[in-house]
Coordinates of C-alpha atoms in Angstrom, one line a residue:
Chain P
M1 CA 108.9 62.7 160.1
F2 CA 106.3 64.1 157.2
E3 CA 104.8 61.0 156.1
K4 CA 103.4 60.3 160.3
E5 CA 102.3 63.8 160.2
Y6 CA 100.9 62.9 157.0
R7 CA 99.5 60.4 157.9
H8 CA 97.9 61.2 160.9
E9 CA 95.6 64.2 159.5
M10 CA 94.5 62.1 156.2
S11 CA 93.4 59.5 158.8
K12 CA 91.3 61.9 160.3
V13 CA 89.2 62.7 156.9
Q14 CA 86.6 60.5 156.3
A15 CA 83.0 60.4 154.9
S16 CA 80.4 62.0 156.6
E17 CA 76.9 60.3 156.4
S18 CA 75.2 62.5 155.1
L19 CA 77.4 62.6 151.9
I20 CA 77.1 58.7 152.2
S21 CA 73.4 58.9 151.6
D22 CA 73.7 61.9 149.6
T23 CA 76.4 60.0 147.2
L24 CA 73.6 56.5 147.0
Q25 CA 70.6 58.3 146.2
K26 CA 72.9 59.3 143.4
M27 CA 74.1 56.9 142.4
K28 CA 70.2 55.3 142.0
A29 CA 69.1 58.5 140.0
E30 CA 72.4 56.7 137.6
Q31 CA 71.3 53.0 137.3
D32 CA 67.5 54.3 137.4
K33 CA 69.0 56.0 134.2
L34 CA 71.3 53.3 132.6
Q35 CA 68.4 51.0 132.6
T36 CA 65.7 53.2 130.6
E37 CA 68.8 53.7 128.8
E38 CA 69.1 50.2 127.9
C39 CA 65.4 49.6 128.0
V40 CA 65.5 51.6 124.4
D41 CA 69.0 50.5 122.6
P42 CA 68.1 48.9 119.7
A43 CA 70.2 45.7 120.7
G44 CA 67.7 44.7 123.0
Q45 CA 65.1 46.4 121.8
Q46 CA 62.9 42.9 120.7
G47 CA 62.5 42.0 123.9
A48 CA 60.9 45.4 124.9
V49 CA 59.1 44.5 121.9
D50 CA 58.2 41.1 123.5
K51 CA 56.9 42.7 126.1
G52 CA 54.1 44.9 124.3
V53 CA 56.6 48.4 124.9
V54 CA 56.0 50.2 122.5
V55 CA 59.1 53.3 123.0
G56 CA 60.1 54.2 120.3
K57 CA 61.4 53.5 116.7
Q58 CA 61.0 50.2 115.6
A59 CA 64.9 48.6 115.4
P60 CA 65.8 47.1 111.3
S61 CA 64.7 43.9 110.2
E62 CA 68.3 42.4 111.0
K63 CA 68.1 42.2 107.0
R64 CA 69.0 45.8 107.1
Q65 CA 71.3 45.9 110.0
R66 CA 73.7 43.1 107.9
A67 CA 73.0 44.9 104.9
R68 CA 74.8 48.1 107.5
I69 CA 77.4 46.6 108.8
V70 CA 78.3 45.1 105.8
R71 CA 78.6 48.1 103.8
I72 CA 80.1 50.0 106.9
F73 CA 83.1 47.5 108.5
V74 CA 83.0 45.7 105.0
P75 CA 85.0 49.0 103.2
A76 CA 86.5 50.2 106.8
A77 CA 88.7 46.7 107.4
A78 CA 89.0 47.1 103.9
A79 CA 91.1 50.2 103.9
C80 CA 92.7 49.0 107.7
L81 CA 94.1 46.5 105.4
V82 CA 95.9 48.9 102.4
V83 CA 96.9 51.4 105.1
A84 CA 98.5 48.3 107.0
L85 CA 100.2 46.7 103.9
L86 CA 101.9 50.5 103.2
G87 CA 102.7 50.3 106.1
V88 CA 104.6 47.8 106.4
V89 CA 106.6 49.1 102.7
L90 CA 107.4 52.2 103.5
I91 CA 107.7 52.5 107.5
P92 CA 111.1 50.9 107.6
Q93 CA 112.8 53.2 104.9
F94 CA 112.2 56.2 107.5
I95 CA 114.3 54.4 110.8
P96 CA 117.2 55.5 110.6
N97 CA 120.2 52.8 110.2
T98 CA 122.1 53.4 112.9
E99 CA 124.8 52.0 112.0
Q100 CA 125.1 54.2 108.8
D101 CA 123.5 57.4 109.4
S102 CA 125.8 60.0 111.4
S103 CA 123.5 62.5 112.3
I104 CA 122.1 60.4 115.2
E105 CA 125.1 61.7 118.0
Y106 CA 125.6 59.0 120.9
V107 CA 126.7 61.1 123.3
F108 CA 126.9 57.6 125.7
Q109 CA 127.0 54.3 125.4
P110 CA 126.3 52.5 128.2
V111 CA 128.9 50.0 129.4
E112 CA 128.0 46.2 128.6
G113 CA 125.7 45.5 132.4
S114 CA 125.4 49.2 133.2
T115 CA 122.4 50.7 134.8
S116 CA 119.9 53.5 134.6
I117 CA 120.4 56.8 135.6
M118 CA 117.8 58.0 138.3
G119 CA 117.9 59.3 141.8
D120 CA 119.3 62.7 143.3
I121 CA 122.0 64.9 141.7
Q122 CA 124.9 62.3 140.9
F123 CA 128.5 64.5 140.2
G124 CA 130.9 62.5 138.2
N125 CA 133.5 62.6 135.2
I126 CA 132.6 60.8 131.7
G127 CA 134.3 57.9 131.6
E128 CA 135.2 57.3 135.4
Q129 CA 132.4 54.9 136.9
A130 CA 130.8 55.8 139.7
A131 CA 127.4 55.4 142.4
G132 CA 124.2 55.4 139.5
I133 CA 126.8 56.8 136.5
E134 CA 127.9 53.0 135.8
G135 CA 129.2 52.6 132.9
L136 CA 129.3 55.7 130.6
K137 CA 131.7 56.6 128.0
L138 CA 132.0 59.0 125.2
T139 CA 131.0 57.2 122.0
E140 CA 134.0 58.6 119.5
S141 CA 131.6 59.8 116.8
S142 CA 130.1 61.7 119.7
K143 CA 133.0 63.6 120.9
D144 CA 133.2 65.9 117.1
H145 CA 129.2 66.5 118.4
L146 CA 129.5 68.2 121.3
P147 CA 131.0 71.5 122.5
E148 CA 133.8 72.4 123.1
G149 CA 135.4 71.0 126.6
I150 CA 134.1 68.3 127.1
L151 CA 136.1 65.6 126.2
E152 CA 136.0 62.3 128.4
G153 CA 137.3 63.3 131.9
S154 CA 135.4 65.9 131.6
P155 CA 132.7 66.8 134.9
V156 CA 128.8 66.2 134.7
V157 CA 126.5 66.9 136.3
F158 CA 123.3 63.7 136.6
W159 CA 120.0 63.7 137.7
D160 CA 117.0 61.4 136.4
H161 CA 117.3 60.4 133.1
S162 CA 119.2 64.1 132.0
V163 CA 122.9 64.1 132.0
F164 CA 123.8 68.1 131.9
L165 CA 127.1 68.7 130.5
G166 CA 127.2 72.7 130.8
Y167 CA 125.6 76.7 129.9
D168 CA 127.1 79.1 127.3
E169 CA 126.5 82.5 129.1
Q170 CA 127.8 83.9 125.8
Q171 CA 125.0 82.2 124.1
N172 CA 121.8 81.5 126.7
T173 CA 123.3 77.4 125.9
Y174 CA 122.3 74.3 127.9
Y175 CA 123.9 71.6 126.4
A176 CA 122.6 68.0 128.1
A177 CA 121.5 64.8 127.1
Y178 CA 118.3 63.0 128.3
Q179 CA 117.6 59.3 128.1
E180 CA 114.4 57.5 126.8
E181 CA 112.9 55.9 128.8
S182 CA 112.4 53.5 126.4
S183 CA 115.9 52.6 125.6
D184 CA 119.2 52.6 126.7
E185 CA 120.5 55.2 124.4
V186 CA 121.0 59.1 125.7
W187 CA 121.4 61.2 122.9
A188 CA 121.9 64.3 122.7
V189 CA 120.2 67.5 123.1
L190 CA 122.4 70.2 122.1
H191 CA 119.7 73.5 123.5
S192 CA 117.9 75.2 126.4
T193 CA 116.2 72.9 128.0
D194 CA 113.2 72.7 129.5
L195 CA 114.4 70.9 132.2
E196 CA 113.2 72.8 136.0
K197 CA 115.5 75.6 135.9
S198 CA 115.4 76.1 140.1
D199 CA 118.2 74.7 142.8
F200 CA 119.0 72.1 140.1
I201 CA 120.7 75.3 137.6
D202 CA 122.1 76.8 140.9
A203 CA 124.4 73.6 141.3
L204 CA 125.7 73.0 138.8
R205 CA 126.7 76.8 137.9
A206 CA 127.9 76.4 141.2
Y207 CA 129.4 72.5 140.4
F208 CA 130.7 73.6 136.4
A209 CA 132.7 77.0 138.4
Q210 CA 135.2 75.6 140.6
Chain W
M1 CA 81.7 42.2 139.7
K2 CA 78.5 40.8 141.3
C3 CA 77.9 44.3 144.2
D4 CA 76.8 45.9 146.6
L5 CA 76.9 49.4 145.9
E6 CA 77.1 50.9 149.0
Q7 CA 79.5 48.9 150.6
I8 CA 81.7 49.4 148.1
V9 CA 80.9 53.3 149.4
R10 CA 81.5 53.3 151.9
T11 CA 84.6 50.1 152.1
H12 CA 86.2 52.5 150.1
G13 CA 85.1 56.0 149.8
D14 CA 86.9 57.8 152.7
M15 CA 90.2 56.7 150.0
V16 CA 89.1 58.3 147.5
L17 CA 88.0 61.2 149.3
R18 CA 91.3 60.9 150.6
L19 CA 93.1 60.4 147.4
A20 CA 90.2 63.8 145.9
L21 CA 91.9 65.7 149.0
S22 CA 95.7 65.3 148.4
N23 CA 94.5 66.5 144.5
T24 CA 92.5 69.5 145.0
G25 CA 92.7 70.5 148.6
N26 CA 89.7 71.9 149.1
K27 CA 86.6 70.1 150.7
A28 CA 84.1 71.5 148.4
D29 CA 86.2 69.8 145.7
A30 CA 87.4 66.8 147.1
E31 CA 82.9 65.9 148.2
D32 CA 82.7 66.9 144.6
V33 CA 84.8 64.3 142.7
F34 CA 83.6 62.2 145.6
Q35 CA 80.0 62.2 144.7
E36 CA 81.3 61.9 140.1
V37 CA 83.6 59.2 140.8
F38 CA 81.3 56.7 142.9
I39 CA 78.5 57.8 139.6
R40 CA 80.4 56.9 136.5
L41 CA 81.2 53.6 138.9
V42 CA 77.6 53.1 138.0
R43 CA 77.6 52.8 134.5
S44 CA 81.4 50.4 135.0
I45 CA 81.2 48.1 137.4
D46 CA 80.2 45.5 134.7
K47 CA 83.8 46.0 134.3
I48 CA 85.1 44.8 137.0
E49 CA 86.9 42.5 137.4
N50 CA 87.8 42.4 141.4
E51 CA 88.3 44.5 144.3
E52 CA 92.2 44.2 143.2
H53 CA 91.0 45.6 139.8
L54 CA 87.9 47.8 141.9
R55 CA 90.7 49.8 144.0
Y56 CA 92.9 50.8 140.8
W57 CA 89.8 52.5 138.5
L58 CA 88.7 53.8 142.0
I59 CA 92.1 55.3 142.3
R60 CA 91.9 56.3 138.7
A61 CA 88.8 58.1 137.9
T62 CA 89.5 60.3 141.2
I63 CA 93.0 61.9 139.8
N64 CA 91.2 62.1 136.4
R65 CA 88.5 63.7 138.4
C66 CA 90.2 66.2 139.5
K67 CA 92.6 66.9 136.2
S68 CA 89.4 67.5 134.8
L69 CA 88.4 69.7 137.5
F70 CA 91.3 72.1 137.3
S71 CA 91.8 72.3 134.0
S72 CA 87.6 73.5 133.6
G73 CA 88.5 76.1 135.7
S74 CA 85.3 75.5 137.6
R75 CA 87.1 74.9 140.7
K76 CA 85.4 76.0 143.7
K77 CA 86.0 78.9 146.1
E78 CA 86.2 78.6 150.0
L79 CA 84.2 79.9 151.5
P80 CA 85.0 82.1 155.0
V81 CA 83.2 80.2 157.8
D82 CA 80.6 83.3 158.1
E83 CA 79.3 83.0 154.4
L84 CA 78.8 79.2 155.1
P85 CA 74.7 77.8 154.8
E86 CA 73.7 76.8 157.9
Q87 CA 73.2 73.6 156.7
A88 CA 76.5 72.4 155.0
E89 CA 76.0 68.4 155.8
N90 CA 77.6 67.1 153.9
T91 CA 81.6 68.2 155.1
F92 CA 83.8 66.2 156.5
D93 CA 85.7 67.4 159.5
V94 CA 89.7 68.5 158.8
E95 CA 91.7 68.7 161.7
E96 CA 92.5 73.1 161.3
D97 CA 96.1 73.3 161.7
T98 CA 97.4 70.2 159.1
P99 CA 100.0 71.0 157.9
A100 CA 101.8 68.3 156.2
T101 CA 98.6 68.0 154.2
D102 CA 98.9 71.7 153.5
A103 CA 102.6 70.8 152.1
L104 CA 102.1 68.3 149.5
C105 CA 98.7 70.8 147.7
E106 CA 101.7 73.9 147.2
L107 CA 103.8 70.1 144.7
P108 CA 103.0 70.4 141.4
E109 CA 100.4 67.9 140.6
K110 CA 102.4 65.3 139.6
Y111 CA 104.2 64.9 142.4
R112 CA 100.6 64.8 144.7
T113 CA 99.8 61.7 144.0
P114 CA 102.9 59.2 143.7
I115 CA 103.5 60.7 147.7
H116 CA 99.8 60.6 148.5
L117 CA 99.4 56.5 146.6
F118 CA 103.4 55.8 148.7
Y119 CA 102.5 57.6 152.1
F120 CA 99.2 57.3 153.0
E121 CA 97.9 53.9 151.1
D122 CA 101.1 52.2 151.3
L123 CA 100.8 51.4 147.7
S124 CA 103.6 50.0 146.4
I125 CA 106.4 51.8 143.2
A126 CA 105.0 49.1 141.5
E127 CA 101.6 49.5 141.9
I128 CA 102.2 53.6 141.5
S129 CA 103.1 52.9 137.9
R130 CA 101.0 50.6 136.7
I131 CA 97.6 52.7 138.0
L132 CA 99.1 56.1 136.2
E133 CA 100.5 54.3 133.9
S134 CA 104.2 55.5 134.4
S135 CA 107.6 53.6 135.2
E136 CA 108.6 53.0 138.2
G137 CA 112.1 55.0 137.1
T138 CA 109.1 58.4 136.7
I139 CA 107.5 57.5 139.6
K140 CA 110.7 56.6 141.8
S141 CA 112.6 60.4 141.1
Q142 CA 109.2 61.7 141.6
L143 CA 109.0 60.6 144.9
S144 CA 112.5 61.8 145.4
R145 CA 112.0 65.3 143.8
G146 CA 108.7 65.4 145.8
R147 CA 110.2 64.2 149.2
K148 CA 112.4 67.2 148.8
M149 CA 110.3 69.8 148.7
L150 CA 108.5 68.9 150.5
S151 CA 110.7 68.2 154.0
E152 CA 112.2 72.6 152.5
S153 CA 108.4 73.4 152.5
L154 CA 108.1 71.5 156.0
K155 CA 111.3 73.2 157.3
K156 CA 110.3 76.9 156.5
V157 CA 106.9 76.0 157.9
S158 CA 109.2 74.9 161.0
H159 CA 111.1 77.9 161.7
V160 CA 108.3 80.4 161.4

């Protein structure tokens, strides 16, 4: 219904002739300004000089231009190369080894062939397969990182890229995990989120109160 | 891309104006955005490769200009009818009663553009995600949430 009404309303929005002609005038002025700028551009200044137009400072000679390029760009290129080499050497040391680093907290590990979570709020249970929440299960290491009471089979609420695990009223803390867009991994976020709190949180509370 | 700028304005002007209106909710601001976008096009036209690229460029430029308008705080206020200057020629007519457009303009900005592009400009989710530089999943969820908020908003209007 919205689509039909919106299309009807928007189809009546048209630029008036006066708006168009005023805009075209301004575009012409901009074109003229651009052409003037091109005339004073050092890159094109040789042409302007050839035509006998004096437009201000004379362009530096080609030899001086080349010297300037060498003076500025060569050191910059050398610096970039050094930084790149340092990066290649140093950055790998900061990439955590996911197999050995126990500080990475996997809440869920997608089962082979699972799809990403999308769409509206969906309710389900950890470990079960259902529409939109296929293939998620707790990993062995994740069980130690989750709040008490969240186990295989615990009810959870999925919304878009996020998985809500629960809300601790005493600590006023939401427990949630979110799915990174670039990855199928889901990371635990064990603190209050900045997610929209309107109807979704009310639905969440109602669900966990059952 | 070789072009006739006037032809471009006449062909794509309505699209730019509608997108600007869907973002700003305000005729005066929409017109400002309209002019700014086409003035900027003058400087960028040589980089435009083809018609499809032009369309994407115009959409992207309109969205960016609307965002700049919001962030600069230079939005114009709507004047009451009796305070309008006598010759308010640079205007377009919008029906007074536009519940769907009003409801869209009340949505958070991140939902308005995908909804307008999807429902009015008939762009696909893939095209929208390319223009807005977001993943298709994000666009889908924005459409889904935006639709839900719209239906609630329109329900309230119909009960009034």
